[in-house]
Coordinates of C-alpha atoms in Angstrom, one line a residue:
Chain A
M1123 CA 146.0 152.7 58.6
M1124 CA 149.7 152.2 59.1
R1125 CA 152.3 153.3 61.6
L1126 CA 155.8 154.6 61.5
G1127 CA 158.5 153.7 64.0
I1128 CA 161.8 155.4 64.3
D1129 CA 164.9 154.0 66.1
L1130 CA 167.0 157.1 66.8
G1131 CA 170.5 156.1 67.6
G1132 CA 173.7 158.0 68.3
T1133 CA 175.0 156.9 64.8
N1134 CA 172.1 156.0 62.6
T1135 CA 168.4 156.9 62.4
V1136 CA 166.2 154.1 61.1
A1137 CA 162.6 154.5 60.2
G1138 CA 160.2 151.6 59.7
L1139 CA 156.7 151.3 58.1
C1140 CA 154.6 148.9 60.2
T1141 CA 151.1 147.5 60.2
T1142 CA 148.9 148.3 63.2
T1143 CA 149.1 144.7 64.2
G1144 CA 152.9 144.7 64.6
T1145 CA 154.5 143.7 61.2
L1146 CA 157.5 145.6 60.0
V1147 CA 156.9 146.2 56.3
D1148 CA 160.1 148.0 55.3
K1149 CA 162.8 150.3 56.8
L1150 CA 165.2 153.0 55.7
S1151 CA 168.1 154.6 57.5
A1152 CA 170.3 157.7 57.4
P1153 CA 173.1 159.0 59.6
T1154 CA 171.9 160.8 62.7
P1155 CA 172.6 164.6 62.6
T1156 CA 173.8 164.7 66.2
G1157 CA 173.8 168.0 67.9
D1158 CA 171.4 169.4 65.3
P1159 CA 167.8 169.2 66.4
E1160 CA 166.4 170.8 63.2
G1161 CA 168.5 168.6 61.0
L1162 CA 167.4 165.6 63.0
C1163 CA 163.7 166.4 62.5
R1164 CA 164.2 167.0 58.8
T1165 CA 166.1 163.6 58.5
M1166 CA 163.3 161.7 60.4
R1167 CA 160.6 163.4 58.3
E1168 CA 162.4 162.6 55.0
L1169 CA 162.8 159.0 55.9
C1170 CA 159.1 158.8 56.8
C1171 CA 158.1 160.4 53.5
A1172 CA 160.4 158.2 51.5
L1173 CA 159.0 155.0 53.1
C1174 CA 155.4 156.1 52.4
D1175 CA 156.2 157.1 48.9
K1176 CA 157.9 153.8 48.2
H1177 CA 154.9 151.8 49.3
N1178 CA 152.3 154.2 48.0
V1179 CA 150.9 154.9 51.5
P1180 CA 149.2 158.3 51.6
Y1181 CA 150.6 160.4 54.5
S1182 CA 147.1 160.7 55.9
E1183 CA 147.0 156.9 56.3
I1184 CA 149.7 157.1 59.1
E1185 CA 147.8 157.0 62.4
Q1186 CA 150.8 157.6 64.7
I1187 CA 154.6 158.0 64.5
G1188 CA 156.7 156.7 67.4
I1189 CA 160.3 157.5 68.2
G1190 CA 162.6 155.4 70.4
L1191 CA 165.7 157.2 71.6
P1192 CA 168.6 156.9 74.0
G1193 CA 167.9 159.4 76.8
T1194 CA 165.4 160.7 79.3
I1195 CA 162.1 161.9 78.1
V1196 CA 158.8 163.4 79.2
K1197 CA 156.2 161.4 77.3
A1198 CA 153.3 163.8 77.9
T1199 CA 155.0 166.7 76.1
C1200 CA 156.9 164.4 73.6
T1201 CA 160.2 165.9 74.8
L1202 CA 163.7 164.6 74.9
T1203 CA 165.0 166.1 78.1
F1204 CA 168.5 164.8 78.0
G1205 CA 170.2 162.7 75.3
T1206 CA 174.0 162.4 75.8
N1207 CA 174.7 160.4 72.6
L1208 CA 172.5 162.6 70.5
G1209 CA 174.2 165.8 71.6
M1210 CA 171.0 167.6 72.4
S1211 CA 168.6 168.3 75.2
N1212 CA 165.1 169.7 75.7
V1213 CA 163.9 169.0 72.1
C1214 CA 160.2 168.7 71.6
F1215 CA 159.2 166.3 68.8
A1216 CA 155.5 166.9 68.8
Q1217 CA 155.6 169.0 65.6
A1218 CA 158.6 167.3 64.1
F1219 CA 156.8 165.7 61.2
E1220 CA 154.7 168.7 60.2
P1221 CA 153.7 169.7 57.6
D1222 CA 153.7 166.3 56.0
F1223 CA 152.2 164.3 58.8
H1224 CA 149.5 165.6 61.2
C1225 CA 149.2 162.4 63.3
P1226 CA 150.1 162.1 67.0
V1227 CA 153.8 161.6 67.8
A1228 CA 154.9 159.4 70.7
I1229 CA 158.3 158.9 72.2
D1230 CA 159.9 156.6 74.7
N1231 CA 163.5 155.4 75.4
D1232 CA 165.0 152.8 73.2
A1233 CA 165.1 150.0 75.8
N1234 CA 161.3 150.4 76.4
C1235 CA 160.7 150.4 72.6
A1236 CA 162.7 147.2 72.2
A1237 CA 160.7 145.5 75.0
L1238 CA 157.4 146.5 73.4
G1239 CA 158.7 145.3 70.0
E1240 CA 159.8 141.9 71.3
F1241 CA 156.4 141.7 73.2
A1242 CA 154.4 142.4 70.1
G1243 CA 156.2 140.5 67.4
G1244 CA 159.3 138.8 68.9
A1245 CA 160.3 136.4 71.6
G1246 CA 157.7 137.8 74.1
K1247 CA 154.8 137.2 71.8
G1248 CA 151.9 135.6 73.6
T1249 CA 152.9 136.9 77.1
R1250 CA 150.9 139.5 79.1
N1251 CA 153.6 140.7 81.4
L1252 CA 157.1 140.7 80.0
L1253 CA 160.6 141.8 81.2
M1254 CA 163.1 142.6 78.6
V1255 CA 166.8 142.8 79.7
T1256 CA 169.5 144.2 77.5
L1257 CA 173.1 143.2 78.2
G1258 CA 175.2 145.8 76.4
T1259 CA 177.5 148.7 77.6
G1260 CA 175.0 148.8 80.4
V1261 CA 172.1 146.6 81.6
G1262 CA 168.8 148.1 80.3
G1263 CA 165.3 147.0 81.1
G1264 CA 161.8 147.4 79.7
I1265 CA 158.7 146.3 81.5
V1266 CA 155.4 145.4 79.8
I1267 CA 152.4 144.9 82.2
N1268 CA 149.0 143.9 81.0
G1269 CA 150.2 144.3 77.4
K1270 CA 151.4 147.9 77.9
L1271 CA 154.7 149.5 78.6
F1272 CA 155.0 150.4 82.3
T1273 CA 157.1 153.5 82.8
G1274 CA 156.1 154.7 86.3
R1275 CA 156.8 158.0 88.0
E1276 CA 158.6 160.5 85.8
D1277 CA 158.5 157.9 83.0
I1278 CA 161.8 156.3 84.2
A1279 CA 160.8 152.9 85.5
G1280 CA 162.8 149.8 84.4
E1281 CA 166.3 151.0 85.4
I1282 CA 166.9 147.4 86.5
G1283 CA 170.7 147.8 85.9
H1284 CA 170.7 150.1 88.9
M1285 CA 169.7 147.5 91.4
V1286 CA 172.6 147.1 93.9
I1287 CA 173.5 143.4 94.3
V1288 CA 176.9 143.9 96.0
P1289 CA 177.0 146.4 98.9
D1290 CA 180.1 148.7 98.6
G1291 CA 180.8 147.0 95.3
V1292 CA 182.2 148.5 92.0
P1293 CA 181.3 152.2 91.6
C1294 CA 178.5 152.8 89.1
N1295 CA 177.9 155.9 86.9
C1296 CA 174.6 156.4 88.7
G1297 CA 176.5 157.2 91.9
R1298 CA 175.8 154.0 93.8
R1299 CA 178.2 151.1 94.2
G1300 CA 177.7 147.4 93.3
C1301 CA 174.8 147.9 90.7
L1302 CA 173.9 144.9 88.6
E1303 CA 175.1 146.9 85.6
T1304 CA 178.7 147.0 86.8
Y1305 CA 178.7 143.1 86.9
A1306 CA 176.2 141.9 84.4
S1307 CA 176.8 144.2 81.4
A1308 CA 179.2 143.4 78.6
T1309 CA 181.4 146.0 80.2
G1310 CA 181.1 144.1 83.5
L1311 CA 182.1 140.8 81.9
I1312 CA 185.2 142.5 80.4
R1313 CA 186.1 144.0 83.8
L1314 CA 185.7 140.6 85.5
A1315 CA 188.0 139.0 82.9
L1316 CA 190.6 141.8 83.2
E1317 CA 190.7 141.5 87.0
A1318 CA 191.2 137.7 86.8
M1319 CA 193.9 138.0 84.1
E1320 CA 196.0 140.0 86.5
H1321 CA 196.7 136.9 88.5
D1322 CA 196.8 134.3 85.6
S1323 CA 199.2 134.2 82.8
T1324 CA 198.0 130.9 81.3
T1325 CA 194.8 132.2 79.7
I1326 CA 194.7 132.7 76.0
L1327 CA 193.0 136.0 76.6
H1328 CA 196.4 137.8 77.0
Q1329 CA 197.4 136.9 73.5
Q1330 CA 194.0 137.6 72.1
M1331 CA 194.0 141.0 73.6
R1332 CA 197.5 141.8 72.2
N1333 CA 196.2 140.8 68.8
N1334 CA 193.3 143.2 69.2
N1335 CA 195.4 146.3 69.9
G1336 CA 195.2 145.8 73.7
T1337 CA 191.4 145.8 73.8
L1338 CA 189.4 143.0 75.3
T1339 CA 185.8 142.4 74.2
A1340 CA 182.9 140.4 75.7
K1341 CA 183.0 138.2 72.5
M1342 CA 186.6 137.4 73.1
V1343 CA 185.8 136.1 76.6
C1344 CA 183.0 134.0 75.1
D1345 CA 185.2 132.7 72.3
A1346 CA 187.8 131.7 74.9
C1347 CA 185.2 129.7 76.8
D1348 CA 184.4 127.9 73.5
A1349 CA 188.2 127.2 73.3
D1350 CA 188.0 125.6 76.8
D1351 CA 190.1 128.3 78.4
A1352 CA 190.0 127.8 82.2
L1353 CA 190.1 131.4 83.2
A1354 CA 187.5 132.5 80.7
K1355 CA 185.1 129.7 81.9
R1356 CA 185.6 130.6 85.5
V1357 CA 184.9 134.3 84.8
F1358 CA 181.9 133.5 82.7
S1359 CA 180.5 131.3 85.5
D1360 CA 180.9 134.2 87.9
Y1361 CA 179.2 136.5 85.4
C1362 CA 176.3 134.1 85.2
D1363 CA 176.1 134.1 89.0
Y1364 CA 175.8 137.9 89.1
L1365 CA 173.3 138.1 86.3
A1366 CA 171.2 135.2 87.7
C1367 CA 171.1 137.0 91.1
G1368 CA 169.7 140.1 89.4
L1369 CA 167.2 138.2 87.3
T1370 CA 166.0 136.1 90.3
N1371 CA 165.5 139.3 92.3
L1372 CA 163.4 140.7 89.4
I1373 CA 161.3 137.5 89.1
N1374 CA 160.6 137.5 92.8
I1375 CA 159.4 141.1 92.6
L1376 CA 157.6 141.1 89.3
Q1377 CA 156.9 137.5 88.3
P1378 CA 156.8 138.3 84.5
D1379 CA 155.5 135.6 82.2
A1380 CA 158.9 135.5 80.5
I1381 CA 162.3 137.3 80.5
V1382 CA 163.6 138.2 77.0
I1383 CA 167.3 138.9 76.9
G1384 CA 168.9 141.0 74.2
G1385 CA 172.1 143.0 73.7
G1386 CA 175.6 142.0 72.8
V1387 CA 176.2 139.3 75.4
A1388 CA 172.9 137.6 74.4
G1389 CA 174.7 136.8 71.1
Y1390 CA 176.3 133.9 73.0
G1391 CA 172.8 132.3 72.9
E1392 CA 172.0 129.1 74.7
K1393 CA 175.5 129.0 76.1
L1394 CA 174.4 131.9 78.2
F1395 CA 170.7 131.1 78.6
E1396 CA 171.2 127.5 79.8
P1397 CA 173.4 128.2 82.8
L1398 CA 171.2 131.2 83.6
R1399 CA 168.1 129.1 83.7
A1400 CA 169.8 126.5 85.9
R1401 CA 170.8 129.2 88.4
V1402 CA 167.5 131.2 88.3
H1403 CA 165.1 128.3 88.4
S1404 CA 166.7 126.8 91.4
Q1405 CA 166.5 130.0 93.4
Q1406 CA 163.3 131.8 92.3
F1407 CA 159.9 131.8 94.0
K1408 CA 157.5 129.5 92.1
I1409 CA 154.6 127.3 92.8
G1410 CA 154.6 124.9 89.8
A1411 CA 157.6 123.0 88.7
E1412 CA 158.5 125.3 85.8
G1413 CA 160.7 128.3 86.3
T1414 CA 160.1 131.5 84.5
P1415 CA 161.0 131.2 80.8
I1416 CA 164.3 132.9 79.9
V1417 CA 164.7 133.3 76.1
G1418 CA 166.8 135.3 73.7
A1419 CA 165.4 138.3 71.8
T1420 CA 164.6 137.5 68.2
L1421 CA 164.1 140.8 66.4
G1422 CA 167.5 142.4 66.9
N1423 CA 167.5 146.1 66.0
D1424 CA 164.1 145.8 64.5
A1425 CA 162.6 145.4 68.0
G1426 CA 163.2 149.1 68.6
I1427 CA 161.6 150.2 65.3
L1428 CA 158.5 148.0 65.8
G1429 CA 158.1 149.0 69.5
A1430 CA 158.4 152.7 68.6
A1431 CA 155.7 152.2 65.9
L1432 CA 153.4 150.6 68.5
L1433 CA 153.9 153.1 71.3
Chain B
M1293 CA 125.5 147.5 97.2
M1294 CA 128.1 146.8 99.9
R1295 CA 131.1 144.5 100.2
L1296 CA 132.6 142.3 102.9
G1297 CA 136.3 141.9 103.5
I1298 CA 137.8 139.3 105.7
D1299 CA 141.3 139.4 107.2
L1300 CA 142.1 135.7 108.0
G1301 CA 144.9 135.5 110.4
G1302 CA 146.6 132.7 112.2
T1303 CA 145.0 133.8 115.5
N1304 CA 141.9 135.8 114.7
T1305 CA 139.5 136.2 111.8
V1306 CA 138.1 139.7 111.3
A1307 CA 135.3 140.5 108.9
G1308 CA 134.4 144.0 107.8
L1309 CA 131.4 145.6 106.1
C1310 CA 132.6 148.2 103.6
T1311 CA 131.1 150.6 101.0
T1312 CA 132.0 150.0 97.4
T1313 CA 134.0 153.2 97.5
G1314 CA 136.3 152.0 100.3
T1315 CA 134.9 153.0 103.7
L1316 CA 135.0 150.4 106.4
V1317 CA 131.6 150.7 108.2
D1318 CA 132.0 148.1 111.0
K1319 CA 134.0 144.9 111.8
L1320 CA 133.6 141.8 113.9
S1321 CA 136.1 139.2 114.9
A1322 CA 136.3 135.6 116.1
P1323 CA 139.2 133.2 116.9
T1324 CA 140.4 131.4 113.7
P1325 CA 139.6 127.7 113.8
T1326 CA 143.1 126.6 112.5
G1327 CA 143.4 123.2 110.9
D1328 CA 139.6 123.0 110.5
P1329 CA 138.5 124.2 107.0
E1330 CA 134.8 123.5 107.6
G1331 CA 134.9 125.3 110.9
L1332 CA 136.7 128.2 109.3
C1333 CA 134.1 128.6 106.5
R1334 CA 131.3 128.5 109.2
T1335 CA 133.1 131.1 111.3
M1336 CA 133.6 133.5 108.3
R1337 CA 130.0 133.0 107.2
E1338 CA 128.6 133.7 110.7
L1339 CA 130.7 136.9 111.0
C1340 CA 129.4 138.1 107.6
C1341 CA 125.8 137.3 108.5
A1342 CA 126.2 139.0 111.9
L1343 CA 127.6 142.2 110.3
C1344 CA 124.8 142.4 107.7
D1345 CA 122.1 141.7 110.4
K1346 CA 123.5 144.3 112.7
H1347 CA 123.4 147.0 109.9
N1348 CA 120.2 145.8 108.3
V1349 CA 121.9 145.0 105.0
P1350 CA 120.1 142.2 103.1
Y1351 CA 122.5 139.4 102.1
S1352 CA 121.6 140.0 98.5
E1353 CA 123.0 143.5 98.8
I1354 CA 126.6 142.1 99.1
E1355 CA 128.2 142.3 95.7
Q1356 CA 131.4 140.5 96.6
I1357 CA 133.2 138.9 99.6
G1358 CA 137.0 139.1 99.6
I1359 CA 139.4 137.1 101.8
G1360 CA 143.0 138.1 102.6
L1361 CA 145.1 135.3 104.1
P1362 CA 148.7 134.3 104.9
G1363 CA 149.6 131.8 102.3
T1364 CA 149.9 130.9 98.6
I1365 CA 146.8 131.0 96.6
V1366 CA 145.3 130.4 93.1
K1367 CA 143.1 133.4 92.5
A1368 CA 141.3 131.9 89.5
T1369 CA 139.9 129.0 91.5
C1370 CA 139.7 130.9 94.8
T1371 CA 141.9 128.3 96.5
L1372 CA 144.4 128.5 99.3
T1373 CA 147.1 126.1 98.2
F1374 CA 149.4 126.4 101.2
G1375 CA 148.8 128.2 104.5
T1376 CA 151.3 127.2 107.2
N1377 CA 149.9 129.5 110.0
L1378 CA 146.3 128.4 109.2
G1379 CA 147.2 124.7 109.4
M1380 CA 145.5 123.9 106.1
S1381 CA 146.2 123.5 102.4
N1382 CA 144.2 123.1 99.2
V1383 CA 141.0 124.7 100.5
C1384 CA 138.6 126.2 98.0
F1385 CA 136.6 129.2 99.3
A1386 CA 134.4 129.7 96.2
Q1387 CA 131.3 128.2 97.9
A1388 CA 132.3 129.1 101.5
F1389 CA 129.5 131.6 102.1
E1390 CA 126.6 129.5 100.6
P1391 CA 123.8 129.3 101.2
D1392 CA 123.6 132.8 102.8
F1393 CA 125.6 134.7 100.1
H1394 CA 125.6 133.9 96.4
C1395 CA 128.0 136.6 95.4
P1396 CA 131.5 136.1 93.9
V1397 CA 134.3 135.3 96.4
A1398 CA 137.8 136.7 95.8
I1399 CA 141.0 135.8 97.6
D1400 CA 144.6 137.2 97.8
N1401 CA 147.4 137.1 100.2
D1402 CA 147.3 139.4 103.2
A1403 CA 150.2 141.6 102.1
N1404 CA 148.5 142.3 98.8
C1405 CA 145.2 143.1 100.6
A1406 CA 147.0 145.5 102.9
A1407 CA 148.5 147.3 99.9
L1408 CA 145.1 147.6 98.2
G1409 CA 143.6 148.9 101.4
E1410 CA 146.2 151.6 101.9
F1411 CA 145.9 152.5 98.2
A1412 CA 142.1 152.9 98.4
G1413 CA 141.6 154.5 101.8
G1414 CA 145.0 155.0 103.5
A1415 CA 148.4 156.5 103.0
G1416 CA 148.5 155.6 99.3
K1417 CA 145.2 157.4 98.5
G1418 CA 145.6 159.5 95.3
T1419 CA 148.4 157.5 93.8
R1420 CA 148.1 155.4 90.7
N1421 CA 151.1 153.1 91.2
L1422 CA 151.9 152.1 94.8
L1423 CA 154.4 149.9 96.6
M1424 CA 153.5 148.8 100.1
V1425 CA 156.3 147.4 102.2
T1426 CA 155.7 145.5 105.4
L1427 CA 158.5 145.3 108.0
G1428 CA 157.5 142.5 110.3
T1429 CA 158.8 139.0 110.9
G1430 CA 159.6 139.1 107.2
V1431 CA 159.6 141.8 104.6
G1432 CA 156.4 141.7 102.6
G1433 CA 155.4 143.6 99.5
G1434 CA 152.3 144.5 97.6
I1435 CA 152.3 146.2 94.2
V1436 CA 149.4 148.3 92.9
I1437 CA 149.8 149.3 89.2
N1438 CA 147.3 151.5 87.4
G1439 CA 145.0 151.2 90.4
K1440 CA 144.9 147.4 90.5
L1441 CA 146.9 144.8 92.4
F1442 CA 149.6 143.4 90.3
T1443 CA 150.3 139.7 91.2
G1444 CA 152.0 138.4 88.1
R1445 CA 152.8 134.8 87.1
E1446 CA 151.3 132.2 89.5
D1447 CA 149.8 135.2 91.5
I1448 CA 153.0 135.5 93.5
A1449 CA 154.6 138.8 92.5
G1450 CA 155.7 141.2 95.2
E1451 CA 158.0 139.0 97.1
I1452 CA 160.3 142.0 97.5
G1453 CA 161.8 140.5 100.7
H1454 CA 163.5 137.9 98.6
M1455 CA 165.7 140.3 96.7
V1456 CA 169.3 139.4 97.4
I1457 CA 171.2 142.6 98.5
V1458 CA 174.2 140.8 100.1
P1459 CA 175.8 138.0 98.0
D1460 CA 176.6 135.0 100.2
G1461 CA 174.9 136.9 103.1
V1462 CA 172.7 135.5 105.9
P1463 CA 170.8 132.4 104.9
C1464 CA 167.1 133.0 104.2
N1465 CA 164.1 130.6 104.6
C1466 CA 163.6 130.9 100.8
G1467 CA 166.9 129.0 100.2
R1468 CA 168.9 132.0 99.0
R1469 CA 171.4 134.0 101.0
G1470 CA 171.5 137.7 101.7
C1471 CA 167.8 138.4 101.0
L1472 CA 166.5 141.9 102.0
E1473 CA 164.2 140.1 104.5
T1474 CA 167.2 138.8 106.5
Y1475 CA 168.4 142.4 107.1
A1476 CA 165.4 144.7 106.9
S1477 CA 162.7 142.8 108.8
A1478 CA 162.1 143.2 112.5
T1479 CA 163.8 139.9 112.8
G1480 CA 166.8 141.3 110.9
L1481 CA 167.0 144.3 113.1
I1482 CA 167.1 142.1 116.2
R1483 CA 169.8 139.9 114.6
L1484 CA 171.9 142.9 113.7
A1485 CA 171.6 144.1 117.3
L1486 CA 172.5 140.7 118.8
E1487 CA 175.5 140.4 116.6
A1488 CA 176.7 143.9 117.7
M1489 CA 176.0 143.1 121.4
E1490 CA 178.5 140.2 121.3
H1491 CA 181.3 142.8 121.1
D1492 CA 180.0 145.5 123.3
S1493 CA 179.1 145.4 127.0
T1494 CA 178.3 149.1 127.3
T1495 CA 174.9 149.0 125.6
I1496 CA 171.8 149.1 127.8
L1497 CA 170.3 146.4 125.6
H1498 CA 172.0 143.6 127.7
Q1499 CA 170.1 144.7 130.8
Q1500 CA 166.8 145.3 128.8
M1501 CA 167.1 141.8 127.4
R1502 CA 167.6 140.3 130.8
N1503 CA 164.6 142.2 132.1
N1504 CA 162.6 140.6 129.2
N1505 CA 163.4 137.0 129.9
G1506 CA 166.3 137.0 127.6
T1507 CA 164.3 138.1 124.5
L1508 CA 165.3 141.1 122.4
T1509 CA 162.6 142.9 120.4
A1510 CA 162.8 145.4 117.6
K1511 CA 161.0 147.9 119.9
M1512 CA 163.7 147.5 122.5
V1513 CA 166.3 148.5 119.9
C1514 CA 164.2 151.5 118.9
D1515 CA 163.7 152.5 122.6
A1516 CA 167.5 152.2 123.2
C1517 CA 168.0 154.6 120.3
D1518 CA 165.6 157.1 121.9
A1519 CA 167.7 156.7 125.1
D1520 CA 170.8 157.7 123.0
D1521 CA 172.4 154.2 123.3
A1522 CA 175.5 154.3 121.0
L1523 CA 175.3 150.6 119.9
A1524 CA 171.6 150.8 119.2
K1525 CA 172.0 153.9 117.2
R1526 CA 174.8 152.3 115.1
V1527 CA 172.8 149.2 114.6
F1528 CA 169.7 151.2 113.6
S1529 CA 171.8 153.2 111.1
D1530 CA 173.0 150.0 109.5
Y1531 CA 169.5 148.7 109.4
C1532 CA 168.4 151.9 107.6
D1533 CA 171.3 151.4 105.1
Y1534 CA 170.1 147.9 104.2
L1535 CA 166.4 148.9 104.0
A1536 CA 167.3 152.0 101.9
C1537 CA 169.3 149.8 99.5
G1538 CA 166.3 147.6 98.9
L1539 CA 163.9 150.5 98.6
T1540 CA 166.1 152.3 96.2
N1541 CA 166.4 149.1 94.1
L1542 CA 162.7 148.9 94.0
I1543 CA 162.2 152.5 93.0
N1544 CA 164.7 152.2 90.2
I1545 CA 162.9 149.2 88.9
L1546 CA 159.3 150.3 89.4
Q1547 CA 159.2 154.0 90.1
P1548 CA 156.0 153.9 92.2
D1549 CA 154.2 157.2 93.0
A1550 CA 154.8 156.4 96.6
I1551 CA 156.1 153.8 99.0
V1552 CA 153.9 153.0 102.0
I1553 CA 155.6 151.3 104.9
G1554 CA 153.7 149.2 107.5
G1555 CA 154.4 146.4 109.9
G1556 CA 156.0 146.5 113.4
V1557 CA 159.2 148.5 112.7
A1558 CA 157.1 151.2 110.9
G1559 CA 155.7 151.9 114.4
Y1560 CA 159.0 153.9 115.0
G1561 CA 157.5 156.5 112.6
E1562 CA 159.4 159.5 111.4
K1563 CA 162.5 158.3 113.3
L1564 CA 162.6 155.5 110.7
F1565 CA 161.1 157.3 107.7
E1566 CA 163.3 160.4 107.9
P1567 CA 166.7 158.6 107.7
L1568 CA 165.2 156.3 105.0
R1569 CA 164.2 159.3 102.8
A1570 CA 167.6 160.9 103.2
R1571 CA 169.4 157.7 102.1
V1572 CA 166.9 156.7 99.3
H1573 CA 166.5 160.2 97.8
S1574 CA 170.2 160.7 97.5
Q1575 CA 170.6 157.4 95.6
Q1576 CA 167.5 156.9 93.5
F1577 CA 167.0 157.6 89.8
K1578 CA 164.9 160.8 89.5
I1579 CA 164.5 163.7 87.1
G1580 CA 162.9 166.3 89.2
A1581 CA 164.2 167.4 92.6
E1582 CA 161.8 165.4 94.6
G1583 CA 162.5 161.9 95.6
T1584 CA 159.8 159.2 95.8
P1585 CA 157.4 159.9 98.8
I1586 CA 158.0 157.4 101.6
V1587 CA 155.2 157.4 104.2
G1588 CA 153.9 155.3 107.0
A1589 CA 150.7 153.2 106.6
T1590 CA 147.7 154.7 108.3
L1591 CA 145.1 152.0 108.5
G1592 CA 146.9 149.4 110.6
N1593 CA 145.1 146.1 110.6
D1594 CA 142.0 147.6 108.9
A1595 CA 144.0 147.9 105.6
G1596 CA 143.8 144.1 105.1
I1597 CA 140.0 144.1 105.7
L1598 CA 139.4 147.0 103.4
G1599 CA 141.7 145.6 100.7
A1600 CA 140.1 142.2 100.9
A1601 CA 136.7 143.9 100.4
L1602 CA 137.9 145.7 97.3
L1603 CA 139.6 142.8 95.6

């Protein structure tokens, strides 16, 4: 038997053929027909058929198809309740692959699928309880407990970005103020830099930003750190303080076997992880000498495909 | 078959005889021989024997004995590694009930046992995932996931009191600053009141405190609220803000089916729970209209005995 996993994004839909033990064999992608539920189901089905045909896998050999998507879901009914970036709501995917595939269909949000993928075949391999943290536009989370995704009441656990760490802090989209997401996302890093730049004309970031049509990116802040820019280094240190505060909170609550970090800012690699470990390990509850392992994700976008396949 | 549960406290040791389905049949207590591991084991064994004898339960009918205690433990080796209030460290309880009882012995910390007790036979009955929060000298936590205690790496998950909610806030015993525990424990409520009293001579709390040998208690603050004391009401509202911030964080991370609140401050009952629900439900992530149920513990000290029996 084999499995199919689909990473449904706002731009592209990627389907992958996987073994039941967590190896991604091959993948195919197509543009996502946003706002068109029927077109989306057709696209997903065609990708699945093409993958099976290419590898001579009979459709009846597929034991389950999983979909990871950006939005809120009801797992029990296999329904996307609200998906802003997909331009659709209240779409049930239970029959989406008929008449070609008659196997069960499972769905979960993309952050959870990435966590399960890293757990099964990536940086979290060998753990039992894993926390995956994604540092992108927001701060996403996925929790694996006893080898299974933990999604809690209404299937929405793991919203770790919406932990307030600064009372009356920066307003967050969720309605609260001072959420981890507003400080520790890529967006948060950019905001921290822009705030600091208002009072500092020496940083190279002003010039970099002009060269980039007035837009500052998280990577530009990291590059400025590499170029030994004082402001960028100070901002990045503050960023690490906020993120370490959030991760230490999560460790004291959950004590996962490891934390896997993915998303854009994780691309800075050890230059992010090393200062994070130093801060977290000196603050966290622990008994032995070793702090909780904090490592980078290794599967990139494939984590979501693999995790979806293994739902 | 029956079970025995022991709530090992710094002052008293209480043993209970329980059914395997979670009913406490009877209990007996004796002073805890602090600092005397051998004496402690003898006391626990004698309480267990006395309970069985009283109810004509053959010792061989006891399928497991559980111990809940205040301290850090290693569950796998049934060892108390560090127990300040018990005056002992590195005590293995695996053979503590020999030669009378040959059944397995399990241990966990007292907060976890209370959570399991409330889950099995108290306010958390019927849930699958439960968070128990104890508002006493500190803020304790116990997490039940899929019907089982979740204790994570090094068996120390659930230290929810050591989630920083105020950066650079009040110093905490754990070494961090601004932990939930420093604001939302009974101790935190007292500190908030004392701070406010420095700038306000109108509150009745000054007189109450003089009448109590200069000591302020959490109950005195609650009583002053009942007497419509303006300062006490303002302080209590701030206290609810801090606690609601922490509980909302925990809900967004874990989405338990319910939160059960125990400990001294929970004695204020609905006058605490009602403002908490209003704050938490307006802030938390949810899909349906209903916020996460927040209820008071119902078993009191029996929760720890029952939970220990069911470990």
